[in-house]
Coordinates of C-alpha atoms and ligand atoms in Angstrom, one line a residue:
M1 CA -13.0 -20.3 -8.9
H2 CA -12.1 -17.9 -6.3
N3 CA -12.1 -19.4 -2.9
D4 CA -12.7 -15.8 -1.6
N5 CA -16.3 -15.0 -2.6
R6 CA -15.9 -11.2 -1.7
F7 CA -14.4 -10.8 -5.2
I8 CA -16.2 -13.6 -7.0
S9 CA -18.0 -11.5 -9.7
L10 CA -15.2 -9.0 -10.4
P11 CA -13.4 -8.4 -13.6
H12 CA -9.6 -8.3 -14.0
L13 CA -8.9 -10.4 -10.9
M14 CA -6.5 -13.3 -10.4
E15 CA -6.2 -15.6 -7.7
V16 CA -2.7 -17.3 -6.7
E17 CA -2.5 -20.2 -4.2
N18 CA 0.3 -22.5 -3.4
S19 CA 1.4 -24.5 -0.3
Q20 CA 2.3 -21.5 1.9
G21 CA -0.3 -18.8 1.0
R22 CA -3.1 -17.5 -1.1
A23 CA -3.5 -14.1 -2.7
V24 CA -6.1 -12.1 -4.9
I25 CA -4.7 -9.5 -7.2
S26 CA -6.5 -6.9 -9.3
L27 CA -5.0 -6.2 -12.7
F28 CA -6.6 -2.7 -12.3
G29 CA -3.8 -1.0 -10.3
A30 CA -2.0 -4.3 -9.9
Q31 CA -3.3 -4.1 -6.5
V32 CA -3.1 -7.1 -4.0
L33 CA -6.5 -7.3 -2.5
S34 CA -6.1 -10.3 -0.2
F35 CA -3.2 -12.2 1.3
V36 CA -3.7 -15.3 3.5
P37 CA -0.7 -17.3 4.8
K38 CA -1.6 -20.9 5.2
H39 CA 0.1 -21.1 8.6
D40 CA -2.5 -19.2 10.4
A41 CA -5.2 -18.7 7.7
R42 CA -5.5 -15.0 8.8
E43 CA -6.4 -12.4 6.2
R44 CA -3.8 -9.8 6.3
L45 CA -5.2 -7.1 4.1
W46 CA -8.4 -5.1 4.3
V47 CA -10.7 -4.1 1.5
S48 CA -13.6 -1.7 2.1
P49 CA -16.9 -3.5 1.7
T50 CA -18.1 -0.5 -0.3
A51 CA -14.9 -0.4 -2.5
V52 CA -15.7 0.5 -6.1
F53 CA -14.5 -2.0 -8.8
D54 CA -15.6 -0.4 -12.0
G55 CA -12.2 1.1 -12.8
Q56 CA -13.4 4.7 -12.4
I57 CA -11.6 5.2 -9.1
P58 CA -9.0 3.3 -7.2
I59 CA -10.1 0.4 -5.1
R60 CA -10.2 1.3 -1.5
G61 CA -8.1 -1.3 0.2
G62 CA -5.4 -3.9 -0.4
I63 CA -2.0 -2.4 -1.5
P64 CA -2.5 0.6 -3.8
I65 CA 0.5 1.6 -5.6
C66 CA 1.2 5.3 -5.3
W67 CA 3.5 6.8 -7.9
P68 CA 5.3 9.0 -9.2
W69 CA 3.9 11.2 -6.3
F70 CA 2.6 10.7 -2.9
G71 CA -0.6 12.8 -2.0
K72 CA -1.5 15.8 -4.2
A73 CA 0.0 16.1 -7.6
P74 CA 3.2 18.2 -7.5
I75 CA 2.0 20.4 -10.3
E76 CA -1.4 21.7 -9.1
E77 CA -4.4 20.2 -11.0
K78 CA -2.1 17.9 -12.9
G79 CA -3.2 14.5 -11.8
P80 CA -5.0 12.4 -9.2
N81 CA -4.1 12.0 -5.5
H82 CA -1.3 9.4 -5.2
G83 CA -0.2 9.4 -8.8
Y84 CA -1.9 7.8 -11.6
V85 CA -0.7 4.2 -11.8
R86 CA -3.3 2.8 -9.3
N87 CA -6.0 4.1 -11.8
Q88 CA -5.1 1.9 -14.7
L89 CA -4.8 -1.7 -16.0
W90 CA -1.5 -3.4 -15.5
T91 CA -0.2 -6.2 -17.6
L92 CA 1.1 -9.5 -16.2
K93 CA 4.5 -9.8 -17.9
H94 CA 5.6 -13.1 -16.2
C95 CA 4.5 -15.7 -13.7
D96 CA 6.8 -18.3 -12.1
Y97 CA 4.9 -20.9 -10.0
H98 CA 6.6 -23.1 -7.5
E99 CA 5.0 -25.3 -4.8
D100 CA 5.9 -22.9 -2.0
N101 CA 6.2 -19.6 -3.9
T102 CA 4.7 -17.8 -6.8
Q103 CA 6.3 -14.9 -8.5
L104 CA 4.4 -12.4 -10.6
I105 CA 5.7 -9.4 -12.6
F106 CA 3.4 -6.6 -13.7
E107 CA 3.9 -3.4 -15.7
P108 CA 1.4 -0.5 -16.1
A109 CA -0.1 0.3 -19.5
N110 CA 1.5 3.7 -19.5
A111 CA 3.9 4.8 -16.8
S112 CA 6.7 6.4 -18.9
D113 CA 5.3 9.9 -19.4
T114 CA 5.4 10.9 -15.7
Q115 CA 3.9 14.3 -16.3
L116 CA 6.8 15.6 -14.3
G117 CA 9.1 16.4 -17.2
Y118 CA 10.9 13.0 -17.4
K119 CA 10.2 9.4 -18.6
A120 CA 10.4 6.5 -16.2
N121 CA 9.8 2.8 -16.4
L122 CA 7.8 1.0 -13.5
Q123 CA 7.8 -2.6 -12.6
L124 CA 6.0 -4.5 -9.8
I125 CA 7.2 -7.8 -8.6
I126 CA 5.0 -9.8 -6.1
N127 CA 6.1 -12.9 -4.5
I128 CA 3.3 -15.0 -2.7
G129 CA 4.6 -17.5 -0.1
R130 CA 4.7 -17.7 3.7
A131 CA 5.3 -13.9 3.2
L132 CA 3.9 -11.5 0.7
N133 CA 6.8 -9.7 -0.9
I134 CA 6.0 -6.5 -2.9
E135 CA 8.8 -4.8 -4.9
L136 CA 8.3 -1.6 -6.9
T137 CA 11.1 -0.7 -9.2
T138 CA 11.4 2.7 -10.8
T139 CA 14.0 3.3 -13.6
N140 CA 14.9 6.7 -14.8
L141 CA 14.7 6.6 -18.7
S142 CA 15.7 10.4 -19.1
D143 CA 19.1 11.8 -19.6
T144 CA 18.7 14.1 -16.7
T145 CA 18.3 13.3 -13.0
C146 CA 14.7 13.0 -11.9
T147 CA 12.9 13.2 -8.6
Y148 CA 9.9 10.9 -7.5
N149 CA 7.8 9.8 -4.5
A150 CA 6.0 6.5 -4.0
A151 CA 4.2 4.4 -1.6
L152 CA 3.0 0.8 -1.1
H153 CA -0.2 2.1 0.6
S154 CA -1.1 -1.1 2.4
Y155 CA -4.4 -1.4 4.2
F156 CA -4.1 -3.9 7.0
N157 CA -7.1 -6.0 8.5
V158 CA -7.6 -5.6 12.2
S159 CA -10.2 -7.0 14.5
N160 CA -10.8 -3.5 16.0
I161 CA -8.5 -0.6 15.7
E162 CA -9.1 0.2 19.5
N163 CA -7.2 -3.1 20.3
V164 CA -4.4 -2.3 18.0
Q165 CA -0.9 -1.3 19.2
L166 CA 2.0 -0.7 16.8
E167 CA 5.6 -1.7 17.7
G168 CA 8.7 -0.3 16.0
V169 CA 7.4 3.1 14.9
V170 CA 10.1 5.5 16.2
G171 CA 11.6 9.0 15.9
E172 CA 9.7 12.2 14.5
Y173 CA 6.8 12.4 12.1
F174 CA 5.1 15.1 10.1
D175 CA 1.4 15.4 11.3
Q176 CA -0.6 15.8 8.2
L177 CA -3.6 16.7 10.3
D178 CA -1.7 19.6 11.9
N179 CA -0.1 21.6 9.2
H180 CA 2.6 19.1 8.6
C181 CA 4.2 20.0 11.8
V182 CA 7.0 17.8 13.3
K183 CA 6.1 15.8 16.5
T184 CA 7.7 12.9 18.4
T185 CA 6.3 9.3 17.9
P186 CA 4.5 8.2 21.2
L187 CA 6.2 5.3 23.0
I188 CA 2.7 3.5 23.1
Y189 CA 1.4 3.6 19.7
R190 CA -2.4 3.2 19.9
F191 CA -5.5 4.8 18.0
T192 CA -8.0 6.9 19.7
Q193 CA -8.6 9.5 16.8
E194 CA -7.8 10.0 13.1
V195 CA -4.2 9.6 12.5
D196 CA -2.3 10.7 9.3
R197 CA 1.4 10.7 9.9
I198 CA 4.6 10.6 7.9
H199 CA 7.2 8.9 10.1
L200 CA 10.8 9.5 9.1
C201 CA 12.0 6.0 10.0
P202 CA 13.3 4.2 7.0
E203 CA 13.7 0.4 6.9
Q204 CA 12.1 -0.1 10.3
P205 CA 10.2 -3.3 10.9
I206 CA 6.8 -2.6 12.1
V207 CA 4.6 -4.9 14.3
I208 CA 0.8 -4.7 14.3
N209 CA -0.5 -6.3 17.4
D210 CA -4.0 -7.3 17.4
E211 CA -5.8 -10.6 17.9
F212 CA -3.1 -11.8 15.7
V213 CA 0.4 -10.4 14.6
T214 CA 1.2 -8.9 11.3
R215 CA 4.7 -8.0 10.6
V216 CA 5.7 -5.3 8.0
K217 CA 9.3 -4.9 6.9
S218 CA 10.3 -2.0 4.5
I219 CA 13.3 -1.7 2.4
G220 CA 14.3 1.3 0.1
N221 CA 11.8 3.8 1.8
D222 CA 12.5 7.0 3.5
S223 CA 9.4 7.0 5.6
I224 CA 6.5 5.0 6.9
V225 CA 2.9 6.6 6.7
I226 CA 0.4 5.5 9.3
W227 CA -3.2 6.4 8.5
N228 CA -6.5 5.8 10.1
P229 CA -9.5 8.0 9.0
W230 CA -11.4 7.4 12.2
I231 CA -15.2 8.2 12.3
T232 CA -15.7 11.5 10.6
K233 CA -13.5 10.8 7.5
S234 CA -14.9 7.2 7.2
K235 CA -18.3 8.8 6.9
Q236 CA -17.0 11.3 4.3
L237 CA -15.5 8.6 2.1
K238 CA -18.0 7.4 -0.3
D239 CA -16.2 4.0 -0.7
M240 CA -15.9 3.2 3.0
P241 CA -18.7 2.3 5.3
D242 CA -19.1 4.6 8.4
N243 CA -17.5 2.1 10.7
G244 CA -14.9 1.1 8.1
Y245 CA -12.1 2.7 10.3
K246 CA -12.6 0.0 13.0
H247 CA -11.2 -2.7 10.9
M248 CA -8.2 -1.3 9.1
V249 CA -4.9 0.5 9.5
C250 CA -2.6 1.7 6.9
V251 CA 1.2 1.2 7.4
E252 CA 2.7 2.4 4.2
T253 CA 6.2 1.8 3.0
S254 CA 6.9 5.1 1.4
I255 CA 9.3 7.6 -0.3
T256 CA 7.8 11.0 0.7
Q257 CA 10.9 13.1 0.7
G258 CA 11.8 13.0 -3.0
L259 CA 14.3 10.4 -4.2
Q260 CA 16.6 11.4 -6.9
L261 CA 17.7 8.9 -9.7
A262 CA 20.4 9.5 -12.2
P263 CA 19.9 8.7 -15.9
E264 CA 19.4 5.0 -16.2
Q265 CA 19.5 4.5 -12.5
S266 CA 16.9 2.3 -10.7
H267 CA 15.6 2.0 -7.1
K268 CA 13.5 -0.6 -5.4
L269 CA 10.8 0.0 -2.8
V270 CA 10.0 -3.1 -1.0
Q271 CA 7.5 -4.2 1.6
V272 CA 7.4 -7.7 3.0
I273 CA 4.2 -8.7 4.9
E274 CA 4.2 -11.8 7.3
Ligands
LIG301 O1 -1.6 7.8 3.2 C1 -2.4 8.5 3.9 C2 -3.3 9.4 2.9 O2 -2.4 10.3 2.2 C3 -4.4 10.2 3.7 O3 -4.1 11.6 3.7 C4 -5.6 9.8 2.9 O4 -5.9 10.8 1.8 C5 -5.3 8.4 2.3 O5 -4.0 8.7 2.0 C6 -6.2 7.9 1.3 O6 -6.0 8.6 0.1 P1 -7.1 8.2 -1.1 O7 -6.6 9.1 -2.3 O8 -6.8 6.8 -1.5 O9 -8.4 8.5 -0.7

């Protein structure tokens, strides 16, 4: 039985619990939908109350896996926003349960033909313990160099976006709402409008200060994307309630600048949530 009755009637879900934490994972997209550390029993992730779970569109919330591109498909009209692996069932290849940590390994049904002229392998390792550790490994299976982008597009649960202040986001960012132009990150990072920013701050730990604290560590990324749709976009998104923006913020450990892999080379993109 799922302790979390938000998902109780849904197919393709698995719940993992140990002495340190509890998580719910959808095999559709290998998407973590819930993570609750036992030490404070606070839900770290947000899933839209109107998310669609019929496998027709990606689930709005949790940690969608964006790969092998971020945003629009690089070859116009050749694929869905944020790639195609969040739109398919994944297979649980391995489960290693310990009292204080559980490791799960997933692979997508079909990742290898990237539609970008090269073949690649994709693997997701999820460790559930006091922290949630998500590791996305890409391996170039081609005999030529390939370039890809990716994101662990995490939706974090907040009491009210207007109370939230981020720490640790530094440097310049591309403003996706203003022709991708380069701007400087504000010293005090709060939310009063729609935000859609690609921050060029690799491996920078981020703190989400709210009624409780969520810490987000990133490894192997070249950027961190911060997104809140605010009121207008919330109303436009069919799988998000009008006030959905109030209770979430996306802090996405990302590769958005094109990462090159030599033949047979692998790269890990890692997000650690505490
Ligand atoms: O990560 C930010 C973003 O690229 C936004 O531009 C917005 O499109 C968001 O992702 C959600 O994308 P989705 O395809 O899941 O609706």
